[in-house]
Coordinates of C-alpha atoms and ligand atoms in Angstrom, one line a residue:
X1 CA 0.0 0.0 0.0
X2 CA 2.6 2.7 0.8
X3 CA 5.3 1.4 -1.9
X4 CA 2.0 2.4 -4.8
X5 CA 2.7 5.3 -6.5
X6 CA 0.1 8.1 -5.7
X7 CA -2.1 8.0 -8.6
X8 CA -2.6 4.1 -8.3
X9 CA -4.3 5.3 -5.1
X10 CA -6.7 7.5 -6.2
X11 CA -9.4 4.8 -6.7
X12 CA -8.7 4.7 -2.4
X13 CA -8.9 8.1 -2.1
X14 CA -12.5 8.1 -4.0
X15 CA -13.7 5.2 -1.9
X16 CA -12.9 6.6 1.5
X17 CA -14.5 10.1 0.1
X18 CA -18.1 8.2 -0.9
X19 CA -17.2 6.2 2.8
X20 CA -17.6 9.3 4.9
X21 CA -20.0 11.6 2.5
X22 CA -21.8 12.2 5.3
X23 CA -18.9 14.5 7.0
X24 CA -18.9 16.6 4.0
X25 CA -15.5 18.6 3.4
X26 CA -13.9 16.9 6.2
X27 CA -12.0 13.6 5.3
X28 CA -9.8 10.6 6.5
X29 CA -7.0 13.6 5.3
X30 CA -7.9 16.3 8.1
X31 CA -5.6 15.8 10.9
X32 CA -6.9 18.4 13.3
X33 CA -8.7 17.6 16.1
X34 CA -11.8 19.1 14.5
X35 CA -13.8 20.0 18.1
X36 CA -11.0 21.6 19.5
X37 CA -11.0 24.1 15.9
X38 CA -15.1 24.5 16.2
X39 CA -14.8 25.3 19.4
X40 CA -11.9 27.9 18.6
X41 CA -13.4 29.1 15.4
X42 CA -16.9 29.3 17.8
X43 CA -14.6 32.0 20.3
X44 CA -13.5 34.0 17.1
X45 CA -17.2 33.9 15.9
X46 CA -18.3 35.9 19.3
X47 CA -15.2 37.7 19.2
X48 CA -16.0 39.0 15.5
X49 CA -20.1 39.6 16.8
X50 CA -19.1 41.5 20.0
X51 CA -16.3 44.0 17.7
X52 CA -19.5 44.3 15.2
X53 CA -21.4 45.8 18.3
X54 CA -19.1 47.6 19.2
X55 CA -17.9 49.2 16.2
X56 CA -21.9 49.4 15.1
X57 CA -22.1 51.7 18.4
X58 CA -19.3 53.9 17.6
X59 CA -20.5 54.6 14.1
X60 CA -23.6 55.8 15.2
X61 CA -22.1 57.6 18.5
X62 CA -19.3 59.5 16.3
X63 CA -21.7 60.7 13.8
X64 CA -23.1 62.4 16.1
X65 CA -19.9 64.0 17.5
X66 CA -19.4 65.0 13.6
X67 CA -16.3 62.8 13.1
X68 CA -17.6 61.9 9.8
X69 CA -14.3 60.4 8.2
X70 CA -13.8 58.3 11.8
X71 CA -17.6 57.0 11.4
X72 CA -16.9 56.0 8.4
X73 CA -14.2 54.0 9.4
X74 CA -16.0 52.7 11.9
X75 CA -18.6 51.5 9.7
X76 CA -16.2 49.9 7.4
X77 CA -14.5 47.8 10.3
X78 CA -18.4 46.8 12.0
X79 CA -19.0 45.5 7.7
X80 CA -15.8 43.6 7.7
X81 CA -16.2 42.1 11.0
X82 CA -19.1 41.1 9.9
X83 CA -17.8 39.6 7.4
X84 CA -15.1 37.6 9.2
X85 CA -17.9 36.2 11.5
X86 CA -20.1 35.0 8.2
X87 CA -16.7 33.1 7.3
X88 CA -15.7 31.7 10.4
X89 CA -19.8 30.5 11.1
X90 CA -19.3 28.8 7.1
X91 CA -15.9 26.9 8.0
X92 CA -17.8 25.8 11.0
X93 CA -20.2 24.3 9.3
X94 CA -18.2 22.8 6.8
X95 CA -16.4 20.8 9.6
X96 CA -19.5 19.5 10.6
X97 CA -20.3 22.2 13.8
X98 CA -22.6 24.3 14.2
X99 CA -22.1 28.2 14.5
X100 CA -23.0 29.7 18.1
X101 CA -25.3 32.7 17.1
X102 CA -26.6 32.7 21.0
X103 CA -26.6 36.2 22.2
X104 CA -26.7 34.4 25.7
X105 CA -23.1 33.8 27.0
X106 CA -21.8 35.9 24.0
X107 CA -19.3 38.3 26.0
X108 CA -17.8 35.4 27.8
X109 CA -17.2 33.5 24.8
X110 CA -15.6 36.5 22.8
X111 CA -11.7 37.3 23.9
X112 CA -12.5 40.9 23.2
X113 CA -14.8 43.0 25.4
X114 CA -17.5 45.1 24.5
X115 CA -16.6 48.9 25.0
X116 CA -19.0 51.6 24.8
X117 CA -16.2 54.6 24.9
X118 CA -17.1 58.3 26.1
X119 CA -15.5 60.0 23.7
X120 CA -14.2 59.9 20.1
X121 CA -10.7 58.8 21.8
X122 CA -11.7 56.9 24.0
X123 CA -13.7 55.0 21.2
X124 CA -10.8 54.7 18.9
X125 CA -8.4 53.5 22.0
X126 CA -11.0 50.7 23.0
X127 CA -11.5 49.7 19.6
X128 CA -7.2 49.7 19.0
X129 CA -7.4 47.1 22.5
X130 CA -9.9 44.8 20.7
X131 CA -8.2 44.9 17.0
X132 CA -4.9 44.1 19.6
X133 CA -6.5 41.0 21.7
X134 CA -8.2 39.9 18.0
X135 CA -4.0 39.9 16.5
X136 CA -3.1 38.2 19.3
X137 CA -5.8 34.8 19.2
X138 CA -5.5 34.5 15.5
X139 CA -2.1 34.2 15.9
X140 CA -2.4 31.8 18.5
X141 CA -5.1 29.8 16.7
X142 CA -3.1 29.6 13.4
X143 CA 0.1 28.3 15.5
X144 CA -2.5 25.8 17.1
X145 CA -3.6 24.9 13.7
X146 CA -0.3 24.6 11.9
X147 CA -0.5 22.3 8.8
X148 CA -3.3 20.1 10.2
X149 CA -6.2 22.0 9.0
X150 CA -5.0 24.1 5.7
X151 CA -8.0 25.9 4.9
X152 CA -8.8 27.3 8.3
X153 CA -5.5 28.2 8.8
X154 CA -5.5 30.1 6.2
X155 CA -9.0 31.4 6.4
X156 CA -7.3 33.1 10.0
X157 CA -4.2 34.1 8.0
X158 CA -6.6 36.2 5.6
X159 CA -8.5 37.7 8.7
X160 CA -5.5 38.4 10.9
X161 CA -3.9 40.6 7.7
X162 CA -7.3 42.2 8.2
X163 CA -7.1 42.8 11.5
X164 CA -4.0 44.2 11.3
X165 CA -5.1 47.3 8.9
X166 CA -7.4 47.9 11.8
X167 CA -5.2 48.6 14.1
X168 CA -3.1 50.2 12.2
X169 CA -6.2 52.4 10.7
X170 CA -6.8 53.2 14.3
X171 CA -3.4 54.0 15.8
X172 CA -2.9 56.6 12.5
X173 CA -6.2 57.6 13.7
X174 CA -4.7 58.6 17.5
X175 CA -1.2 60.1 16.0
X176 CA -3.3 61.9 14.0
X177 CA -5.9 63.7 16.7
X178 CA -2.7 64.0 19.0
X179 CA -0.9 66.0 16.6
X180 CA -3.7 68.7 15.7
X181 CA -4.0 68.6 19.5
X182 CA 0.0 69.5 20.3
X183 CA -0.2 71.9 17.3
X184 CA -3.7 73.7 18.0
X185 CA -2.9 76.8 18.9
X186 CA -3.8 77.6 23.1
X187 CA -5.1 80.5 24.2
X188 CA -4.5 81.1 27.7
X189 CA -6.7 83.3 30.2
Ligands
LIG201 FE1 -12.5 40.7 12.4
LIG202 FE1 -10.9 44.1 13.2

C-alpha cells in the first residue's frame, strides 16, 4: 500500500471520500482535532459579533460628535467584521459544527470586550485594544492549527492581515488627533 505510486491510489482516495459523504468537506485527510477548531473558530465567531457591536455603536455615537471620516471608518471595520464572522460560522459548518449565534453567553465566549467609549478617543483607544487581543488569538489559533487544518488556517491568516489594517487604521487615527492637539494653537486666560 505505501510502496503504490500516488495516482494508483486514487481509486482509495474516491472510496474513503463516498465512505464518509456524510462528514462533508472533512476527510480521513484532516488531521486536526476538529472539536477543538469548532470550538476555537466558535470563540473567534463571538469575538467577531461583540467587535461588530461595538464598532456598530461607535458609528452611530461618532456621527453624532461629527467625526464623519472616523464613522466611516467605523462603519467599514463593524461591515468587515461582519464579514469575518459569516466566514468563520461557514468553516464551522463545513467541519461539521454548528455556529453559536446565541446572544446568551456571547461576552464570555468573545476574547474581546464590549466597549462603549465616552469619547471619540476613547472610542478609537478601546477599539485599538480589541483589534490588539483579535491579532493576538488568531495568531495563536493559526500556530494551534499549523499544517493540520490548511483551509482554516488560512482562512485566519486572511483575517488576521485584516485585523492588522485595523489597528493600524486606528493607531494613525490617535497620531493623528494627538498632533492637531499639540499643534492647535492655546489661548491662555
Ligand atoms: Fe474581524
Ligand atoms: Fe478588526
Amino acid at each position: 500500500m505505501t510502496d503504490k505510486p500516488f495516482l494508483t491510489d486514487v481509486q482509495e482516495l474516491r472510496r474513503r471520500a463516498r465512505q464518509h459523504i456524510e462528514e462533508g468537506a472533512v476527510t480521513d485527510a484532516y488531521r486536526a482535532d476538529r472539536d477543538t477548531v469548532i470550538k476555537l473558530l466558535n470563540e473567534a465567531l463571538a469575538t467577531e459579533i461583540v467587535c461588530v457591536l461595538r464598532y456598530k455603536r461607535h458609528y452611530f455615537m461618532a456621527q453624532g460628535i461629527h467625526a464623519d471620516p472616523i464613522a466611516q471608518e467605523f462603519l467599514t471595520h463593524a461591515n468587515e467584521e461582519q464579514g469575518h464572522a459569516d466566514q468563520l460560522a461557514g468553516r464551522i459548518v463545513q467541519l461539521g459544527g454548528s455556529p453559536n449565534f446565541n446572544p446568551e453567553g456571547l461576552l464570555s465566549r468573545s476574547h474581546s470586550e464590549y466597549v462603549e467609549g465616552q469619547n471619540l478617543v476613547d472610542m478609537i483607544k478601546e477599539d485599538l485594544v480589541a483589534e490588539r487581543i483579535a491579532i493576538d488569538s488568531y495568531t495563536e489559533m493559526i500556530h494551534f492549527v499549523g499544517d493540520d487544518d490548511i483551509t482554516t488556517r488560512r482562512m485566519l491568516e486572511s483575517i488576521l492581515a485584516v485585523e492588522e489594517e485595523h489597528a493600524d487604521d486606528l493607531s494613525s487615527f490617535l497620531a493623528d488627533m494627538e498632533k492637531d492637539w499639540t499643534q492647535r494653537p492655546r489661548t491662555t486666560g
